[in-house]
Amino acid sequence: MPQNYYNRENHGNYELIPVGNFKLAEGGIIPNLELAIRTFGTLNEDKSNAILMTTWFSGTTKILEDAYVGKDHALNPEKYFIILVNQIGNGLSTSPWNADESIKAGKFPKVRIEDDVKAQYKLLTEHFGIQKLVLVLGGSMGAQQTYEWAVRFPDFMERAAPIAGYAKNTEHDFIFTKTLIDTITMDPAYKEGAYESIDAMKGALDRHGDIWNVVGYNPEMYRIEAYKNLGFKDGLDFGKNFTMKYFEPMDPNTLLLCAWKWQRGDVSRNTNGDLKAALGRIKCKMFCMPILQDMFFVTSDCKLEQEMIPNSEWRPIDTVWGHLGLFGMDPNYMPQVDKILNELLATEV
Amino acid sequence: MPQNYYNRENHGNYELIPVGNFKLAEGGIIPNLELAIRTFGTLNEDKSNAILMTTWFSGTTKILEDAYVGKDHALNPEKYFIILVNQIGNGLSTSPWNADESIKAGKFPKVRIEDDVKAQYKLLTEHFGIQKLVLVLGGSMGAQQTYEWAVRFPDFMERAAPIAGYAKNTEHDFIFTKTLIDTITMDPAYKEGAYESIDAMKGALDRHGDIWNVVGYNPEMYRIEAYKNLGFKDGLDFGKNFTMKYFEPMDPNTLLLCAWKWQRGDVSRNTNGDLKAALGRIKCKMFCMPILQDMFFVTSDCKLEQEMIPNSEWRPIDTVWGHLGLFGMDPNYMPQVDKILNELLATEV
């Protein structure tokens, strides 16, 4: 059952913050939406030292806490009040498995990136009384949320750092995500989201994990056998005992909800489909931080977006781990990220 | 049923050449193995003008005939005797659907790239009486066969051109192929290869096609909407009505057989696992022709192999279509290939 995975033992001592009955962009309401958050450091008196970091697909705030936050990192709790927020439907915030009976499991309504950002806005303004962020950032779907933040609430942040993600999703990425979705929905045990247990979905979750093994890393990682540093004997051992094991305990309805959301990330919804106009709204200082070896949030597409953003700079990250380098397996990853974020945080705005 | 697809109406007027009861590397025998071939041009008196081209995964000689052969191409039937050969188990040569009852469908034995090359050697020497090829070439699995030819029978060809393939398959590519296999074997209609009809496997074949949509082309193809030149309105339309439609009539047992073979392509089996020694055996003039935008036979891995091959040269091809550029959808693809092959054919050996 999902509660064997989505709990405080596995994901840190998160708080659940109610943001009310929440009306969604696609219609429908989440009754009593709760956002699961972790905070680090202290909010100063004038509430001017807050940083918001958002989660990626399948991830929770635990990995952000472990990899990105600490006094040796740019996200230093001794200097900043750091809010890590779980996206809607990720297993910790209100999600298919823990939602009100009326929207449980396969009945959960469609959620968009903009819903997350609106809910996070309520969290920051109503719960914390924050009116301005020092920095908003996130990786992958967290980058989608970051772009949406900067376009939708351009006066709310001084800086932004989307890592390995698009402002407007591409067709290629949409189809990649579709293959992930298909592994779950085409499994006979799926039953429109009413599967009997997570175990019954193990085959589907393993195939899901295996597609990540192909596209989540990249050929170079396998060639140099970078997984050996983590103790795996070969690529198949790594794929099975790292990637597949990571996805195996997850709730498929949660993955499906987030995958649907991921496919449709698009800031141009703010401007009737005009991407240039949407990105032109951005006022904060932005560092765009794609991963050079990423196979689906590819730098060539990221670059075209960055060129449309006033006051933005191009700060790519180099890691053979590709997209899933976000997890920080590469010892050279976080030093690059911290260096770039420190430079961004030192920028006068 | 497979014969609705694998026939002369769809795949050209191929001949079936018997090569006898054929003993396989993995054990087992194919009784009365037949290779389906197409030939163009005339074999000259001293049998010194023959070119052999081999097929890729899912492909037959029809696409080679249509895209690569003709008097305006390097493979010019007015100058050369061109033999196009279908790999074992590809639907035209002896395959799970048309084999002897004892090895039909899911009972078909495992076949390796080296089996194809040995069978083709019999075809050339015993059926045609050919002792030397002007050129051996092929794309993708055809490149695997080309490398195997050059290592196993180094005196048999003057030139070789592996296009978009590895001499020794990589872990990344093995896992990619595994995701293709999984779409078929995990489908409840599969029944260990005893599915009731091709139609019953449509869902599996569509998911198979969709993974090709992600990895077979590449993000740039989608970004520039290159599919519009073929009349498709967007990436999803293209994915569904081109790629999926292409795979839908194919026999899943045929795809599985070839995928297993593809995963294990490895010339170092000739030299007890020593790849450098295997590639060092190559005597012919070889042009290595990877596709720069290929997402699974990637140039960085191809380059390492090329550097181990004496008398080889690096001749990459540039096409936004990525690996499936092999089909020739890009009007700039065949001109590049022909130019390189013409240069290779003009090389004194």
XYZ file of C-alpha atoms in Angstrom:
698
model
C 0.000 0.000 0.000
C 1.208 3.525 -0.788
C 1.431 4.532 2.884
C 4.277 2.057 3.247
C 6.296 4.365 1.026
C 4.808 7.844 1.370
C 5.489 8.508 5.021
C 7.763 10.520 7.287
C 10.143 7.652 7.844
C 11.056 7.645 4.146
C 10.513 11.290 3.255
C 11.504 13.370 6.264
C 9.399 15.054 8.893
C 7.241 17.067 6.513
C 4.405 19.349 7.584
C 1.021 19.323 5.902
C -0.240 22.851 5.271
C -3.915 23.270 4.325
C -4.592 25.712 1.518
C -8.373 25.246 1.361
C -10.702 23.814 -1.219
C -8.715 24.236 -4.389
C -10.239 24.932 -7.769
C -8.285 23.465 -10.679
C -7.522 24.911 -14.102
C -9.069 21.919 -15.862
C -12.211 22.071 -13.712
C -12.978 20.168 -10.553
C -11.925 20.863 -7.002
C -9.512 19.260 -4.576
C -11.294 19.447 -1.204
C -8.981 20.588 1.606
C -5.813 20.575 -0.454
C -2.755 20.077 1.708
C 0.774 20.832 0.595
C 3.526 18.797 2.224
C 6.503 21.011 2.929
C 9.849 21.029 4.678
C 11.485 24.218 5.831
C 15.065 24.927 6.838
C 16.485 28.030 8.502
C 14.531 30.944 9.918
C 12.308 33.419 8.180
C 13.670 36.863 9.044
C 11.527 39.657 10.418
C 10.794 41.403 7.142
C 10.283 38.059 5.450
C 12.884 38.858 2.837
C 15.108 35.779 2.970
C 12.882 33.031 1.588
C 13.812 30.558 -1.151
C 11.290 28.170 -2.691
C 12.321 24.885 -4.270
C 9.826 22.608 -6.002
C 9.879 18.860 -6.716
C 10.327 16.805 -9.869
C 8.418 13.816 -11.246
C 8.411 10.924 -8.775
C 10.575 12.894 -6.349
C 9.693 14.334 -2.982
C 11.339 17.000 -0.870
C 13.546 14.331 0.731
C 15.988 14.198 -2.166
C 16.084 18.010 -2.314
C 16.816 18.111 1.400
C 19.554 15.498 1.107
C 21.273 16.767 -2.035
C 20.659 20.518 -2.264
C 20.220 21.990 1.233
C 22.881 22.529 3.896
C 25.420 24.974 5.159
C 27.926 23.805 2.537
C 25.439 24.429 -0.247
C 24.121 27.540 -1.952
C 20.790 26.753 -0.296
C 22.256 27.507 3.130
C 19.758 27.488 6.008
C 22.087 29.732 8.021
C 21.455 32.485 5.479
C 18.065 31.702 3.987
C 14.656 30.416 4.936
C 14.304 27.514 2.555
C 10.893 26.105 1.738
C 10.808 22.795 -0.073
C 7.358 22.031 -1.413
C 5.948 18.767 -2.739
C 3.915 19.138 -5.907
C 0.241 18.290 -5.839
C -0.311 14.577 -6.286
C 3.265 13.467 -5.657
C 2.364 11.143 -2.798
C 3.001 13.509 0.114
C 0.880 16.532 -0.782
C -2.761 15.629 -1.453
C -2.559 12.697 -3.851
C -4.710 9.966 -5.329
C -3.994 7.525 -2.482
C -4.610 9.908 0.442
C -7.309 12.154 -1.033
C -10.920 12.560 -0.043
C -12.982 9.500 -1.022
C -14.751 11.509 -3.743
C -11.495 11.934 -5.714
C -9.540 8.876 -4.618
C -7.272 6.832 -6.899
C -8.346 6.918 -10.552
C -11.021 9.541 -9.753
C -8.455 12.245 -8.956
C -8.972 15.300 -11.203
C -6.396 16.529 -13.732
C -3.847 18.923 -12.271
C -1.687 21.405 -14.166
C 1.657 23.000 -13.373
C -0.190 26.312 -12.957
C -2.331 24.733 -10.223
C 0.809 23.897 -8.303
C 2.095 27.417 -8.648
C -1.213 28.957 -7.587
C -1.377 26.662 -4.550
C 2.240 27.480 -3.673
C 1.390 31.195 -3.984
C -1.380 30.715 -1.431
C 1.025 28.814 0.806
C 3.629 31.565 0.684
C 1.312 34.555 0.972
C -1.373 33.240 3.313
C 0.511 30.760 5.483
C 3.888 32.463 5.671
C 2.955 36.057 4.795
C 5.777 36.166 2.259
C 5.460 38.738 -0.557
C 8.804 38.252 -2.279
C 11.216 35.386 -2.797
C 14.978 35.687 -3.002
C 14.961 32.746 -5.365
C 12.627 30.179 -6.829
C 14.126 27.042 -8.326
C 13.550 23.437 -9.185
C 14.678 20.653 -11.490
C 12.727 18.946 -14.283
C 9.027 19.366 -13.351
C 10.438 21.709 -10.716
C 11.837 23.781 -13.593
C 8.399 23.776 -15.206
C 7.013 25.178 -11.959
C 9.854 27.691 -11.760
C 9.126 29.002 -15.262
C 5.413 29.190 -14.441
C 6.193 31.124 -11.257
C 8.340 33.647 -13.140
C 5.733 34.196 -15.870
C 2.601 34.167 -13.707
C 3.920 36.183 -10.757
C 6.804 38.167 -12.293
C 7.080 40.550 -9.333
C 7.179 37.851 -6.704
C 10.818 36.757 -7.010
C 14.197 38.415 -7.375
C 15.810 35.417 -9.019
C 14.905 32.123 -10.611
C 16.827 28.994 -11.598
C 15.066 26.421 -13.750
C 17.261 23.316 -13.878
C 16.857 20.756 -16.682
C 13.371 21.647 -17.829
C 11.338 23.545 -20.426
C 9.027 26.549 -20.103
C 6.896 24.952 -22.785
C 7.075 21.225 -23.154
C 8.080 19.761 -26.525
C 6.390 17.110 -28.621
C 9.361 14.805 -28.188
C 9.163 15.069 -24.418
C 5.388 14.626 -24.509
C 5.808 11.352 -26.396
C 8.568 10.184 -24.057
C 6.230 10.762 -21.122
C 3.501 8.913 -23.010
C 5.675 5.801 -23.119
C 6.044 6.055 -19.333
C 2.279 6.410 -18.915
C 1.622 3.478 -21.233
C 3.684 1.074 -19.133
C 1.163 1.628 -16.351
C -2.164 2.076 -18.108
C -1.706 -0.869 -20.488
C -1.016 -3.291 -17.646
C -4.016 -5.578 -17.077
C -3.592 -5.108 -13.311
C -4.110 -1.344 -13.676
C -7.935 -1.463 -13.826
C -8.417 2.278 -14.448
C -6.462 3.070 -11.309
C -8.282 0.590 -9.079
C -5.368 -1.899 -8.906
C -5.421 -4.172 -5.913
C -2.005 -3.257 -4.581
C 1.290 -1.652 -5.529
C 2.728 -5.166 -5.722
C 0.203 -6.090 -8.385
C 1.685 -3.260 -10.466
C 5.313 -4.355 -10.026
C 5.652 -5.454 -13.674
C 4.357 -2.115 -14.900
C 6.584 -0.156 -12.522
C 9.615 -2.168 -13.621
C 8.955 -1.468 -17.302
C 8.466 2.163 -16.336
C 11.846 2.100 -14.611
C 13.490 0.472 -17.596
C 12.444 3.265 -19.937
C 14.089 5.649 -17.479
C 17.207 3.500 -17.766
C 17.333 4.276 -21.492
C 16.397 7.952 -21.576
C 16.953 9.148 -17.990
C 20.707 8.687 -18.112
C 22.592 8.499 -21.379
C 24.895 6.228 -23.371
C 28.035 7.876 -22.028
C 27.138 7.029 -18.422
C 26.948 3.366 -19.391
C 30.117 3.517 -21.482
C 32.245 4.823 -18.634
C 30.373 2.549 -16.193
C 29.746 5.440 -13.827
C 27.357 3.207 -11.850
C 30.352 1.279 -10.543
C 31.053 4.188 -8.203
C 27.693 3.365 -6.608
C 28.618 -0.304 -6.208
C 26.776 -1.866 -9.157
C 28.553 -4.490 -11.201
C 27.141 -3.672 -14.615
C 24.454 -1.677 -16.383
C 21.773 -4.318 -15.964
C 22.496 -4.680 -12.259
C 22.316 -0.908 -11.919
C 19.111 -0.670 -13.946
C 17.407 -3.346 -11.922
C 18.671 -2.620 -8.439
C 18.828 1.159 -8.615
C 16.345 2.602 -11.091
C 13.680 -0.100 -10.959
C 13.969 -0.413 -7.185
C 13.476 3.336 -6.926
C 10.151 3.223 -8.774
C 8.846 -0.099 -7.422
C 7.230 1.206 -4.211
C 5.599 4.213 -5.880
C 1.883 4.602 -6.379
C 1.097 4.336 -10.108
C -1.840 6.780 -9.824
C 0.561 9.328 -8.425
C 2.980 8.797 -11.298
C 0.168 9.051 -13.846
C -1.187 12.270 -12.346
C 2.238 13.889 -12.420
C 3.069 12.566 -15.889
C -0.112 14.119 -17.304
C 0.869 17.399 -15.667
C 4.447 17.172 -16.951
C 3.304 16.573 -20.527
C 1.332 19.825 -20.538
C 3.701 22.254 -18.836
C 3.393 25.420 -20.898
C 3.814 29.017 -19.743
C 2.312 30.256 -23.006
C -1.092 29.389 -21.558
C -0.699 32.740 -19.785
C -0.546 34.584 -23.105
C -2.929 32.770 -25.441
C -0.221 30.488 -26.767
C 2.381 33.185 -27.444
C 5.544 31.768 -25.883
C 7.667 34.792 -26.643
C 5.144 37.082 -24.965
C 4.970 34.767 -21.948
C 8.740 34.593 -21.500
C 8.956 38.338 -22.147
C 6.962 38.883 -18.959
C 9.763 37.549 -16.802
C 11.319 40.312 -14.688
C 13.620 38.488 -12.283
C 17.234 37.589 -12.890
C 17.143 34.073 -14.309
C 19.904 31.539 -14.795
C 18.812 28.748 -17.146
C 20.573 25.557 -16.066
C 19.985 22.714 -18.502
C 22.025 19.522 -18.311
C 24.188 19.141 -21.410
C 23.732 15.358 -21.630
C 19.969 15.418 -21.014
C 18.113 13.244 -23.558
C 14.630 14.762 -23.232
C 14.996 18.268 -21.788
C 17.663 18.906 -24.371
C 19.899 21.941 -24.412
C 19.078 22.894 -27.996
C 15.431 23.392 -27.045
C 16.285 25.012 -23.693
C 18.556 27.499 -25.454
C 15.792 28.742 -27.741
C 13.689 29.501 -24.686
C 16.492 31.171 -22.794
C 17.075 33.510 -25.728
C 13.510 34.791 -25.336
C 13.937 35.626 -21.635
C 15.034 39.170 -20.747
C 17.733 39.330 -18.111
C 18.486 35.623 -18.342
C 21.815 33.849 -18.598
C 22.854 30.455 -19.928
C 24.453 28.254 -17.267
C 24.526 24.626 -18.450
C 25.621 21.751 -16.229
C 27.924 18.975 -17.395
C 27.205 15.476 -16.089
C 27.395 12.086 -17.777
C 24.410 11.100 -15.647
C 22.153 13.082 -17.959
C 18.757 14.130 -16.702
C 18.819 11.995 -13.576
C 22.045 13.715 -12.667
C 19.531 15.862 -10.748
C 19.746 13.278 -7.973
C 23.360 14.219 -7.375
C 24.989 10.811 -8.014
C 27.791 12.573 -9.863
C 30.237 14.060 -7.343
C 30.837 16.868 -9.857
C 27.164 17.789 -10.105
C 26.390 19.643 -6.864
C 29.622 21.675 -6.945
C 28.571 22.994 -10.370
C 25.028 23.703 -9.191
C 26.196 25.416 -6.011
C 28.690 27.557 -7.914
C 26.028 28.730 -10.344
C 23.428 29.323 -7.630
C 25.936 31.203 -5.468
C 26.693 33.449 -8.387
C 22.990 33.986 -8.984
C 22.348 34.707 -5.297
C 25.237 37.204 -5.298
C 23.688 39.080 -8.225
C 22.379 42.525 -7.295
C 18.734 42.874 -8.228
C -1.899 -13.138 -40.111
C 1.764 -12.441 -40.960
C 1.417 -13.525 -44.596
C -0.815 -10.507 -45.135
C 2.288 -8.407 -44.620
C 5.291 -10.575 -45.461
C 4.650 -11.191 -49.127
C 5.915 -10.152 -52.554
C 3.229 -7.541 -53.005
C 4.613 -5.573 -50.066
C 8.273 -6.513 -50.211
C 9.230 -6.906 -53.839
C 9.697 -9.986 -55.948
C 12.254 -11.679 -53.711
C 13.765 -15.098 -54.366
C 14.082 -17.738 -51.668
C 17.489 -19.412 -51.760
C 17.908 -22.608 -49.750
C 21.147 -22.878 -47.782
C 20.471 -26.263 -46.177
C 19.876 -27.364 -42.628
C 21.565 -24.645 -40.664
C 23.318 -25.166 -37.342
C 23.108 -22.159 -35.019
C 25.742 -20.692 -32.711
C 23.466 -21.013 -29.693
C 22.591 -24.641 -30.538
C 19.643 -25.939 -32.464
C 19.091 -26.167 -36.175
C 16.935 -24.359 -38.673
C 15.768 -27.083 -41.062
C 16.008 -26.004 -44.710
C 16.979 -22.431 -44.031
C 15.974 -20.124 -46.852
C 17.357 -16.645 -47.365
C 15.095 -14.187 -49.138
C 17.147 -12.062 -51.502
C 16.776 -9.473 -54.226
C 19.473 -8.912 -56.817
C 20.058 -6.010 -59.192
C 22.456 -5.793 -62.092
C 24.514 -8.616 -63.580
C 27.266 -10.661 -62.031
C 30.263 -10.335 -64.329
C 32.204 -13.276 -65.634
C 34.963 -13.303 -63.022
C 32.399 -12.603 -60.329
C 34.282 -9.550 -59.188
C 31.545 -6.911 -59.141
C 29.304 -8.031 -56.270
C 28.056 -5.858 -53.432
C 26.180 -7.273 -50.452
C 23.768 -5.181 -48.397
C 22.079 -6.553 -45.283
C 18.842 -5.549 -43.514
C 18.102 -3.774 -40.250
C 15.650 -4.538 -37.433
C 12.071 -4.734 -38.732
C 13.224 -3.850 -42.228
C 13.282 -5.975 -45.341
C 15.129 -5.609 -48.611
C 12.246 -3.517 -49.976
C 13.354 -0.329 -48.250
C 16.959 -0.937 -49.335
C 15.798 -1.406 -52.898
C 13.681 1.749 -52.791
C 16.125 4.054 -51.043
C 19.642 2.815 -51.778
C 19.728 1.070 -55.160
C 19.495 2.627 -58.610
C 21.506 4.141 -61.401
C 21.561 7.489 -59.600
C 22.938 5.908 -56.451
C 26.341 4.582 -55.449
C 24.754 1.134 -55.488
C 24.358 1.311 -59.252
C 23.105 -1.896 -60.918
C 24.667 -0.770 -64.194
C 28.092 -1.126 -62.579
C 27.626 -3.673 -59.825
C 25.828 -6.895 -59.077
C 23.946 -5.925 -55.943
C 22.656 -8.589 -53.585
C 20.209 -7.457 -50.924
C 19.709 -10.134 -48.289
C 17.036 -10.394 -45.599
C 18.354 -11.384 -42.213
C 17.250 -14.689 -40.706
C 13.898 -14.343 -38.966
C 12.952 -10.963 -40.444
C 9.670 -12.231 -41.917
C 10.895 -12.998 -45.455
C 13.858 -15.285 -44.855
C 12.969 -18.308 -42.700
C 11.116 -16.805 -39.755
C 8.933 -17.822 -36.823
C 5.714 -17.547 -38.841
C 6.824 -19.473 -41.950
C 9.221 -22.001 -40.390
C 8.960 -25.754 -40.114
C 6.298 -26.749 -37.576
C 8.992 -27.973 -35.158
C 10.353 -24.425 -34.699
C 7.277 -22.335 -35.426
C 6.350 -19.127 -33.572
C 7.662 -19.029 -29.999
C 9.622 -22.272 -30.560
C 12.058 -20.662 -33.016
C 15.659 -21.046 -31.778
C 17.898 -18.132 -30.842
C 19.808 -16.650 -33.772
C 22.955 -14.547 -33.618
C 24.422 -11.987 -36.005
C 27.211 -14.475 -36.740
C 24.598 -17.008 -37.906
C 23.374 -14.490 -40.458
C 26.879 -13.874 -41.692
C 27.677 -17.594 -41.938
C 24.432 -18.217 -43.838
C 25.178 -15.281 -46.168
C 28.669 -16.692 -46.728
C 27.099 -19.956 -47.861
C 24.723 -18.031 -50.083
C 27.546 -16.107 -51.751
C 30.022 -18.948 -52.134
C 27.743 -21.897 -52.828
C 24.817 -20.319 -54.644
C 26.616 -17.555 -56.537
C 30.189 -18.852 -56.519
C 31.424 -15.475 -55.320
C 34.789 -15.412 -53.512
C 35.217 -11.685 -53.038
C 32.934 -8.707 -52.530
C 33.595 -5.210 -53.783
C 31.696 -3.920 -50.791
C 29.625 -5.173 -47.869
C 27.378 -2.702 -46.119
C 24.279 -2.277 -44.037
C 22.590 0.030 -41.545
C 21.842 -0.616 -37.867
C 21.616 -4.422 -37.516
C 22.975 -4.364 -41.049
C 26.031 -2.588 -39.644
C 26.332 -5.304 -37.011
C 26.371 -7.864 -39.822
C 28.861 -5.756 -41.776
C 31.272 -5.627 -38.829
C 30.857 -9.374 -38.298
C 31.604 -9.988 -41.974
C 34.772 -7.918 -41.848
C 36.055 -9.602 -38.689
C 35.021 -13.184 -39.480
C 35.945 -13.234 -43.166
C 38.559 -10.481 -43.454
C 39.758 -11.595 -46.905
C 36.302 -11.766 -48.428
C 35.671 -8.073 -49.107
C 37.616 -5.155 -50.494
C 35.540 -2.536 -48.699
C 32.971 -2.270 -45.940
C 30.570 0.434 -44.786
C 28.809 -0.060 -41.464
C 26.127 2.644 -41.180
C 24.717 3.623 -37.775
C 25.679 0.535 -35.795
C 28.205 -0.930 -33.357
C 30.703 -3.757 -33.763
C 30.002 -4.625 -30.132
C 26.679 -3.614 -28.720
C 26.611 -1.356 -25.652
C 24.746 -1.769 -22.377
C 22.681 1.327 -23.121
C 21.570 -0.057 -26.445
C 20.900 -3.475 -24.896
C 18.549 -1.860 -22.372
C 16.848 0.227 -25.060
C 16.165 -2.965 -26.999
C 14.889 -4.579 -23.782
C 12.196 -1.894 -23.506
C 11.122 -2.770 -27.060
C 11.006 -6.468 -26.209
C 9.053 -5.796 -23.026
C 6.225 -4.047 -24.867
C 5.564 -7.359 -26.603
C 6.345 -10.017 -24.011
C 4.479 -8.274 -21.183
C 1.272 -8.033 -23.176
C -1.309 -10.556 -21.928
C -2.171 -11.401 -25.547
C 1.421 -12.520 -26.192
C 1.061 -16.014 -24.688
C 4.724 -16.993 -25.116
C 4.497 -16.286 -28.811
C 1.265 -18.190 -29.375
C -0.885 -15.039 -29.799
C -4.076 -15.556 -31.720
C -3.433 -12.954 -34.394
C -1.348 -9.908 -35.229
C -4.436 -7.816 -34.480
C -4.544 -9.190 -30.937
C -1.057 -7.709 -30.493
C -1.935 -4.253 -31.830
C -1.636 -2.611 -28.402
C 1.803 -4.095 -27.870
C 2.954 -3.135 -31.363
C 1.713 0.436 -30.846
C 3.609 0.799 -27.573
C 6.613 -0.671 -29.375
C 6.210 1.976 -32.081
C 5.891 4.738 -29.525
C 9.242 3.932 -27.948
C 10.717 4.239 -31.434
C 9.055 7.653 -31.634
C 11.120 8.761 -28.625
C 14.496 7.182 -29.347
C 14.380 6.387 -33.070
C 14.293 10.007 -34.163
C 15.424 12.796 -31.883
C 14.200 16.006 -30.257
C 15.499 18.193 -33.064
C 13.352 16.406 -35.673
C 10.273 17.244 -33.622
C 11.406 20.808 -32.946
C 11.767 21.666 -36.624
C 8.642 19.620 -37.399
C 10.440 17.759 -40.166
C 7.481 15.346 -40.372
C 5.447 18.129 -41.996
C 7.373 17.490 -45.204
C 5.783 14.039 -45.176
C 2.304 15.493 -44.720
C 1.750 14.973 -40.996
C 0.167 17.776 -39.013
C 2.046 17.341 -35.733
C 4.312 14.988 -33.842
C 1.492 12.877 -32.451
C -0.105 12.494 -35.871
C 3.275 11.491 -37.254
C 3.966 9.077 -34.392
C 0.617 7.386 -34.757
C 0.159 7.368 -38.512
C 3.744 6.830 -39.569
C 5.780 4.981 -36.944
C 3.010 2.983 -35.287
C 1.402 2.167 -38.620
C 4.764 0.905 -39.813
C 5.046 -1.608 -36.975
C 1.373 -2.594 -36.673
C 1.313 -5.327 -39.352
C 4.586 -6.930 -38.235
C 4.827 -10.314 -36.599
C 5.849 -9.854 -32.936
C 7.796 -13.145 -32.890
C 9.867 -11.840 -35.764
C 10.583 -8.601 -33.918
C 11.504 -10.504 -30.750
C 13.847 -12.845 -32.584
C 15.658 -9.955 -34.237
C 15.731 -7.861 -31.053
C 17.431 -10.690 -29.150
C 19.985 -10.925 -31.953
C 20.512 -7.155 -32.019
C 21.132 -7.009 -28.282
C 24.008 -9.490 -28.569
C 25.835 -8.280 -31.669
C 29.490 -8.554 -30.709
C 32.461 -9.202 -32.989
C 34.674 -9.859 -29.970
C 33.077 -13.302 -29.765
C 35.593 -14.123 -32.500
C 38.516 -13.333 -30.192
C 37.474 -14.469 -26.725
C 36.027 -11.102 -25.808
C 38.968 -9.008 -26.973
C 37.339 -6.255 -29.038
C 40.594 -4.639 -30.042
C 41.937 -7.948 -31.344
C 38.695 -8.589 -33.232
C 38.664 -5.175 -34.901
C 42.402 -5.507 -35.561
C 41.623 -8.440 -37.843
C 39.823 -6.227 -40.321
C 41.756 -5.966 -43.591
C 39.386 -4.206 -45.972
C 39.064 -0.479 -46.450
C 36.282 0.558 -44.072
C 34.323 3.777 -43.839
C 32.465 4.019 -40.516
C 29.257 5.957 -41.116
C 27.429 6.710 -37.877
C 24.546 9.176 -37.781
C 25.470 12.222 -35.715
C 21.988 12.604 -34.189
C 21.527 8.892 -33.409
C 20.255 8.369 -29.844
C 21.296 4.732 -29.352
C 24.074 3.938 -31.827
C 25.796 7.089 -30.690
C 28.805 8.584 -32.397
C 30.913 8.726 -29.224
C 30.737 4.937 -28.926
C 31.131 4.399 -32.683
C 34.257 6.566 -32.703
C 36.008 4.436 -30.085
C 35.455 1.390 -32.268
C 36.545 3.120 -35.453
C 39.827 4.090 -33.790
C 40.603 0.403 -33.271
C 40.095 -0.492 -36.939
C 43.163 -0.422 -39.196
C 42.591 1.245 -42.542
C 39.265 2.735 -41.453
C 37.982 6.267 -41.855
C 35.366 8.307 -40.012
C 32.506 9.410 -42.251
C 29.553 10.546 -40.122
C 26.175 11.456 -41.588
C 24.185 14.497 -40.504
C 20.406 14.126 -40.338
C 17.867 15.479 -37.872
C 15.949 12.248 -38.398
C 18.421 10.450 -36.157
C 18.687 6.695 -36.386
C 15.590 6.216 -38.520
C 17.141 8.608 -40.986
C 18.246 5.257 -42.448
C 14.869 5.114 -44.175
C 15.814 8.115 -46.272
C 13.000 10.509 -45.243
C 15.520 13.332 -45.144
C 16.176 14.555 -48.696
C 19.739 15.320 -47.548
C 20.411 11.802 -46.320
C 20.922 9.726 -49.470
C 23.087 12.372 -51.168
C 25.454 12.174 -48.183
C 25.432 8.373 -48.184
C 25.978 8.165 -51.933
C 28.839 10.647 -51.791
C 30.593 8.678 -49.070
C 29.977 5.321 -50.737
C 31.152 6.642 -54.102
C 34.343 7.797 -52.468
C 34.767 4.420 -50.810
C 34.070 2.557 -54.059
C 36.638 4.759 -55.832
C 39.294 3.848 -53.283
C 42.064 1.664 -54.701
C 42.406 -1.523 -52.681
